[in-house]
Every structure is written in C-alpha cells, then in structure tokens.
PDB file of C-alpha atoms in Angstrom:
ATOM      1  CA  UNK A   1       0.000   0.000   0.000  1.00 77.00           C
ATOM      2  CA  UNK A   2       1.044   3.530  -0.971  1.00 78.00           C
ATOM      3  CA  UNK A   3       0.898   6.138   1.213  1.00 76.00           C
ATOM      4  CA  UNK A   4       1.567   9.730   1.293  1.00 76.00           C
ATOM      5  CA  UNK A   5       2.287  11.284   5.052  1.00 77.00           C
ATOM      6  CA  UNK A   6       2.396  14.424   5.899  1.00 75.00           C
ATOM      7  CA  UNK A   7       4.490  14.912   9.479  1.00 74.00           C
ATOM      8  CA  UNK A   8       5.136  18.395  10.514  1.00 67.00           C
ATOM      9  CA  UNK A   9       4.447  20.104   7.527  1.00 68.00           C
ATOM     10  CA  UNK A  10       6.129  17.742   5.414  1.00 77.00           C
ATOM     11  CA  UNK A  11       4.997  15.254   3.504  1.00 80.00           C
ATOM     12  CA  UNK A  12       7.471  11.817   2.977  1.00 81.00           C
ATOM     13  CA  UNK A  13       6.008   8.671   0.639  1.00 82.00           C
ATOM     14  CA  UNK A  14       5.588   5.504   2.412  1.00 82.00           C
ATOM     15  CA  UNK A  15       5.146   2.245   0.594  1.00 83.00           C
ATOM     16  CA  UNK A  16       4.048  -0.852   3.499  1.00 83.00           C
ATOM     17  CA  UNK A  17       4.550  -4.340   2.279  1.00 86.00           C
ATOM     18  CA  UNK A  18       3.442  -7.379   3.980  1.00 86.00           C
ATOM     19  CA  UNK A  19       6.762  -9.656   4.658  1.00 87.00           C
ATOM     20  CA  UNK A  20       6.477 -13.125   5.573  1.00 83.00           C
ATOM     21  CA  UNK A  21       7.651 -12.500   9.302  1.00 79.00           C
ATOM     22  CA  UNK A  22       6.402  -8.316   9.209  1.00 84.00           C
ATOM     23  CA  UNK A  23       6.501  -5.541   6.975  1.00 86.00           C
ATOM     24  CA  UNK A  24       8.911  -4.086   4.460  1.00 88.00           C
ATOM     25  CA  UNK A  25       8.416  -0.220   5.573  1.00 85.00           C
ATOM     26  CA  UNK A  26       9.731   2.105   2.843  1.00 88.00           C
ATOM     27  CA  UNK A  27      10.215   5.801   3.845  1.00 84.00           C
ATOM     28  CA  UNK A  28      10.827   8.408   1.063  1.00 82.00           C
ATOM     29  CA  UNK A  29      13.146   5.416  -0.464  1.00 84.00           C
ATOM     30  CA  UNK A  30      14.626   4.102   2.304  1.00 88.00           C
ATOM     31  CA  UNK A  31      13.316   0.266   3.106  1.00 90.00           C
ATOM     32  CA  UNK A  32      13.246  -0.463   7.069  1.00 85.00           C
ATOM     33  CA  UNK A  33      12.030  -3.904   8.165  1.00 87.00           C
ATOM     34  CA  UNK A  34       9.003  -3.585  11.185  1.00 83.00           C
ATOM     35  CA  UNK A  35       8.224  -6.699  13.493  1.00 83.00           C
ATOM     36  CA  UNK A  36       4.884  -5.467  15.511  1.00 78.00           C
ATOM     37  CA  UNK A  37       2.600  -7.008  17.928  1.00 75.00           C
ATOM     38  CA  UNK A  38      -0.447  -5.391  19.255  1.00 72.00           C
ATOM     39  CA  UNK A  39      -0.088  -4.254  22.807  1.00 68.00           C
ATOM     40  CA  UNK A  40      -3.819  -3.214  23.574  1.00 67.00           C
ATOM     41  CA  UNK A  41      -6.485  -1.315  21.238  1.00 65.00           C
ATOM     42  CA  UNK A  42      -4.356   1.508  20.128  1.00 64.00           C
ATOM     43  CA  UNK A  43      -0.990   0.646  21.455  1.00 65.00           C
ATOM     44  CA  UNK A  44       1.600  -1.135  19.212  1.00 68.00           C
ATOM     45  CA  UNK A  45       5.179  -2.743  19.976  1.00 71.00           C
ATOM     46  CA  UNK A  46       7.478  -1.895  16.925  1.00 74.00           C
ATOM     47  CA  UNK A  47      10.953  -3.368  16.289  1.00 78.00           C
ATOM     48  CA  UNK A  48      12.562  -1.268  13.568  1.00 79.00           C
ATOM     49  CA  UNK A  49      15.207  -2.985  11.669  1.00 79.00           C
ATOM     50  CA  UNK A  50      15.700  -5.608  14.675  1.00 75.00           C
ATOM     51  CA  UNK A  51      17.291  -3.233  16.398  1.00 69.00           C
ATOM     52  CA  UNK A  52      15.108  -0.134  17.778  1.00 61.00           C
ATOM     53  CA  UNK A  53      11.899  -1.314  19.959  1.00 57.00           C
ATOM     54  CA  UNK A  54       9.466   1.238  20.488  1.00 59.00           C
ATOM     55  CA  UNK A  55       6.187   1.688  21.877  1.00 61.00           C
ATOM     56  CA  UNK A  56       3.549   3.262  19.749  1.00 66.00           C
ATOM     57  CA  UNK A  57      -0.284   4.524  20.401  1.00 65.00           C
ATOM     58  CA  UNK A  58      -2.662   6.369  17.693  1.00 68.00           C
ATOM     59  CA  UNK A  59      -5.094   8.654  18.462  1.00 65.00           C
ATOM     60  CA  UNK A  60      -7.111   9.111  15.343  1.00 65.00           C
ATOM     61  CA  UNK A  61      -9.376  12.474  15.547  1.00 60.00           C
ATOM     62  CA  UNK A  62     -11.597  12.076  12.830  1.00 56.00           C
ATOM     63  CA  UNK A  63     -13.122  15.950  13.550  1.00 51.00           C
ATOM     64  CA  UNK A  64      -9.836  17.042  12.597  1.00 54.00           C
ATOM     65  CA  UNK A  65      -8.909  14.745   9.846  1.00 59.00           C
ATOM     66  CA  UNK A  66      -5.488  13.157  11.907  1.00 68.00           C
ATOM     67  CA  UNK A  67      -4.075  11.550  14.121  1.00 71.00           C
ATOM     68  CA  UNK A  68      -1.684  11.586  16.717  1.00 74.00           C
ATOM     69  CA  UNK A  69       0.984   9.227  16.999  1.00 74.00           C
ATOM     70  CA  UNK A  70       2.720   8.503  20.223  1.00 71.00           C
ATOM     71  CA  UNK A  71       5.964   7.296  19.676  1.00 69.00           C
ATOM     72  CA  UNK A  72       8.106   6.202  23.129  1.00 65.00           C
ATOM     73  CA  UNK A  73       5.708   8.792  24.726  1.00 65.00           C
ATOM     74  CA  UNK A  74       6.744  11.580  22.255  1.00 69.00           C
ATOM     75  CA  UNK A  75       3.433  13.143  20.323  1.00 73.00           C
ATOM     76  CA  UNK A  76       3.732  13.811  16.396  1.00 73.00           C
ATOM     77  CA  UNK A  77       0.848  14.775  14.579  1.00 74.00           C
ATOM     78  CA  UNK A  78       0.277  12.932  11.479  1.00 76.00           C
ATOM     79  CA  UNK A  79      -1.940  13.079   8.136  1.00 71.00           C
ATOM     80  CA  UNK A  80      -2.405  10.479   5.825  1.00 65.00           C
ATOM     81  CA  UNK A  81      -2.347  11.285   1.992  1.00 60.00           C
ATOM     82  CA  UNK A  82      -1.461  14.606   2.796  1.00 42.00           C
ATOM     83  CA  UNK A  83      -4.416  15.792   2.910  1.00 40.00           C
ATOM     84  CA  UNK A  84      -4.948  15.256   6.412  1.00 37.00           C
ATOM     85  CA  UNK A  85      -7.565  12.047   6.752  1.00 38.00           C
ATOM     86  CA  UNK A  86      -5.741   9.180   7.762  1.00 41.00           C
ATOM     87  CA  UNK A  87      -7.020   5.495   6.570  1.00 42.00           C
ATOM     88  CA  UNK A  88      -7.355   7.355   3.127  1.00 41.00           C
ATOM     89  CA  UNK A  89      -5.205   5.714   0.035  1.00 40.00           C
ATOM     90  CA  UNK A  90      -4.637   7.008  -3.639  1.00 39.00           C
ATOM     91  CA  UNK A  91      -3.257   6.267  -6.180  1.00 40.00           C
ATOM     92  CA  UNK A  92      -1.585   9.517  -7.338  1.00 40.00           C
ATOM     93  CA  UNK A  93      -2.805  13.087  -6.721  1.00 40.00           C
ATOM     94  CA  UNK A  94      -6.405  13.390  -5.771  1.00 42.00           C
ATOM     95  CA  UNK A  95      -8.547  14.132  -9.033  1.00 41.00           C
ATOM     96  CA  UNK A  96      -5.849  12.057 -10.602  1.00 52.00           C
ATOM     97  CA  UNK A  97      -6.631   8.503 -11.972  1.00 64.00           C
ATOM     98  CA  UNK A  98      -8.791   6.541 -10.653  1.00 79.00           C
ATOM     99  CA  UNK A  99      -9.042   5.887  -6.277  1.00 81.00           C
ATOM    100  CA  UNK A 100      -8.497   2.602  -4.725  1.00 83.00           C
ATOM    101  CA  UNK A 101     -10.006   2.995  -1.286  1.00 84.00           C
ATOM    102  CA  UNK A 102      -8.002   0.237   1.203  1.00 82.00           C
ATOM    103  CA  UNK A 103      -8.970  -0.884   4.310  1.00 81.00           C
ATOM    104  CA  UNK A 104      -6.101   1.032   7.060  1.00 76.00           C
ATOM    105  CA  UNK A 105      -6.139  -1.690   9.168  1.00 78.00           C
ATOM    106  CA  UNK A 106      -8.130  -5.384   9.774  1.00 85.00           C
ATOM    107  CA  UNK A 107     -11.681  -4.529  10.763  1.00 88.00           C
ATOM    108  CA  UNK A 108     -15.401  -5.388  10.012  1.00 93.00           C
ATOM    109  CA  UNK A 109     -17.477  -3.541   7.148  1.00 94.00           C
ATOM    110  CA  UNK A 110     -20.499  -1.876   9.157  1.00 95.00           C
ATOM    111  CA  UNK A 111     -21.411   0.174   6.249  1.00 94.00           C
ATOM    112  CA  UNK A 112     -21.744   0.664   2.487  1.00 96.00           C
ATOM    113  CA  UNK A 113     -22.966   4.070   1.145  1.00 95.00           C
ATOM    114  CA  UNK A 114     -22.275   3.536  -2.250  1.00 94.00           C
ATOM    115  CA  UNK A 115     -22.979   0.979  -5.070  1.00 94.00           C
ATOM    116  CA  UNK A 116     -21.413   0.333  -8.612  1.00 95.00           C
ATOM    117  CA  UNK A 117     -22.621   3.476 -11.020  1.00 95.00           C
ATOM    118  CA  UNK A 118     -23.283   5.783  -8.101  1.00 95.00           C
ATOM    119  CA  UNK A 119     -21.883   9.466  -8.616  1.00 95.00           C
ATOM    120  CA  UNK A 120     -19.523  10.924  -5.322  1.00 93.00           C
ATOM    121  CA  UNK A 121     -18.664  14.056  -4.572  1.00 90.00           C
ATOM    122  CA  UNK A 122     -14.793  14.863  -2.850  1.00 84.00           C
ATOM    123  CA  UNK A 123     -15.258  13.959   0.574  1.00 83.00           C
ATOM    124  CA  UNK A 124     -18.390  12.074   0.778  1.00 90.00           C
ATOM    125  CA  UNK A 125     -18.448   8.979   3.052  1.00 90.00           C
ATOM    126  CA  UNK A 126     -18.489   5.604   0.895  1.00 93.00           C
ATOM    127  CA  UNK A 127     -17.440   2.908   3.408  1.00 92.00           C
ATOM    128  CA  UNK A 128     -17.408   2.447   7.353  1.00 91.00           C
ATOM    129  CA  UNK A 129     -15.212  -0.230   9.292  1.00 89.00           C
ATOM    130  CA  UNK A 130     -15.101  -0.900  12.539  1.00 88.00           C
ATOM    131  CA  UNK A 131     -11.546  -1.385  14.113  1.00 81.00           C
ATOM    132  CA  UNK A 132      -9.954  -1.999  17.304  1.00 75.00           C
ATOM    133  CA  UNK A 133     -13.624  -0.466  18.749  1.00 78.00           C
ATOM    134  CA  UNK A 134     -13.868   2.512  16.770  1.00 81.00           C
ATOM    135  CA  UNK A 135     -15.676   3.584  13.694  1.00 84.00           C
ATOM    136  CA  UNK A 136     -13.597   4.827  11.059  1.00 82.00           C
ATOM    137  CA  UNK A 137     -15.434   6.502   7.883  1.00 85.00           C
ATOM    138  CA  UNK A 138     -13.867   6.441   4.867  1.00 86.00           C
ATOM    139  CA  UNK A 139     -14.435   9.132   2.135  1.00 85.00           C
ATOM    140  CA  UNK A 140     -13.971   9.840  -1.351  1.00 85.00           C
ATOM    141  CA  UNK A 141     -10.932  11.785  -2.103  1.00 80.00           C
ATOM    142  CA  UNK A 142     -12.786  13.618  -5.171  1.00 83.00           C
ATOM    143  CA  UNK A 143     -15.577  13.223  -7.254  1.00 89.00           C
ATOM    144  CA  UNK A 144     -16.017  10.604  -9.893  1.00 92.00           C
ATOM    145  CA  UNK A 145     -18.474   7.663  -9.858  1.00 94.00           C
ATOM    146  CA  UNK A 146     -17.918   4.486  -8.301  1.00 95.00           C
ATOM    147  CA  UNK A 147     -16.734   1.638 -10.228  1.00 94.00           C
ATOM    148  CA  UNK A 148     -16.065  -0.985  -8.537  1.00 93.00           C
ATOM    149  CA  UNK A 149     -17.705  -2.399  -4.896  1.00 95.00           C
ATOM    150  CA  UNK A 150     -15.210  -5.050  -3.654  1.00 94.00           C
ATOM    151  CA  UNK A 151     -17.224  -5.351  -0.147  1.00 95.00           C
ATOM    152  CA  UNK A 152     -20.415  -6.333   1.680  1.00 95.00           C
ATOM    153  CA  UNK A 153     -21.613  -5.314   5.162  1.00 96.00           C
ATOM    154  CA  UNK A 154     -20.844  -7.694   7.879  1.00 95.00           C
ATOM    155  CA  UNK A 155     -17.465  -8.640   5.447  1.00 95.00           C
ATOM    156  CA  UNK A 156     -14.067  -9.078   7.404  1.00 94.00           C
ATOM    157  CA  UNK A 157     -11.573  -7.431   5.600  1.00 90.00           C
ATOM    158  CA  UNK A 158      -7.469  -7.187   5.826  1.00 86.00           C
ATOM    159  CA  UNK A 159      -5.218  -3.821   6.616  1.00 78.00           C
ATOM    160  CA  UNK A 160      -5.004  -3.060   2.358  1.00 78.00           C
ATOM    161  CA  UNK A 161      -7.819  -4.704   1.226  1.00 84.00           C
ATOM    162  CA  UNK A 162      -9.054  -3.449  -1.601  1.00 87.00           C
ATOM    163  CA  UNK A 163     -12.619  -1.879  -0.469  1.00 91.00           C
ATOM    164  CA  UNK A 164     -14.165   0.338  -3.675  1.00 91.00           C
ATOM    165  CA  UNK A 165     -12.703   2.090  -6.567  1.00 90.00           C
ATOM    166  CA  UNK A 166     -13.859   5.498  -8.051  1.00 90.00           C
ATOM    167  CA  UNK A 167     -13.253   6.402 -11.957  1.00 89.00           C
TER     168      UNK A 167
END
C-alpha cells in the first residue's frame, strides 16, 4: 500500500509491504524492516530494523482529519495522503486517476454508502469499518463515480484490502 504522510508540515512517501515474518516499511526510499505485535487497542510494539523497539499509540481524531501518533511517549501529529484524513489511500494526486479505497487496518465492514454506477462528490463517506472499537469513515478523495464495490456489510476485511474504486 502507498501512502503519502504528511508529518510536521512535510509530507514523505511511504510504501508498506506485507513480509512473511512483518513488513517491508519504505520511507521516502529508504526500506526499514518492522516486526509489531499489538499491545492493547491503540498501542503497538514496533521493532525497527531488529534493532530499535518502540512503543507506539494512535489517536485518530476524525473531527480534525489526523491523528496523533505517540511514539516512546513523544506526540507527532500525522496526516495520511497529505491531505490530512488518515485510513485514506490514492493512487496519485487526488482528481488524478482513478481511487483505490483500502482498508487502514483489519476490521469489520459496518457500512456501504455507495454501489457500482453511483456518482460521489470529494469527501463524501463511501465505506465504514469498525476497528480496534472505533468507527472509522472512509471518504472519497474527489468526485467521480464508483466503479467498482469489492465489499459487503458484515465482510471481514485485511489492513489493504481493496474496499471500492472510483473512476
């Protein structure tokens, strides 16, 4: 999954691939390898490159389109795709090409607001899943119409699955 992050003021590329025993985390370029284990609903355990363990808790504030990321108790702010909503993937610049909208993180589908053909407006919610005990709406990054539905409600889905695409 391709993401762009913006962290204070500026905004790096980050590319996550699933590994067999983690993730191959690449940052602007450079590939780190992350071992993580979930600690408790919003607290992770990171290993960076088998060296660096960290502790790490999010604190998504959907009002404000971020979150903040503790990271061995130090607070960065952090927006996702730039554009400040985090759990929001593109491919490209918004407006550009088509939009893959991936699941941020392994969750249940609770809702589906659009369907094949429908016309979406930038912003407008299209799919809601539940993880780690918290709602997380996911929106259209412009307008287009949707092409593809990938999902049902009720569905278990995957950290990247593919969720609905908009032309």
């Amino acid at each position: 999954m391709r993401y762009d992050v913006e962290v204070g003021g500026r905004r790096r590329q980050v590319v996550v691939t699933k590994t067999g025993d983690g993730f191959a985390v690449t940052v602007d370029g450079t590939t780190h390898h992350v071992d993580l284990a979930r600690i408790s609903g919003h607290t992770l355990s990171l290993i960076v490159d088998r060296v660096w363990p960290a502790d790490t808790s999010m604190a998504p504030d959907p009002s404000a389109g971020q979150m903040t990321v503790h990271v061995g108790g130090m607070p960065v702010v952090v927006g996702v795709n730039g554009r400040g909503r985090y759990g929001r993937k593109t491919d490209g610049a918004a407006g550009a090409g088509p939009q893959r909208l991936a699941a941020p993180m392994p969750g249940k589908v609770v809702r589906v607001l659009a369907k094949t053909g429908d016309s979406v407006r930038a912003r407008q919610p299209l799919v809601v899943v539940e993880a780690m005990k918290m709602e997380n709406e996911l929106r259209a990054s412009h307008d287009g119409t949707v092409a593809e539905v990938h999902v049902r409600e009720g569905m278990s889905v995957e950290a990247g699955a593919l969720l609905l695409v908009i032309q």
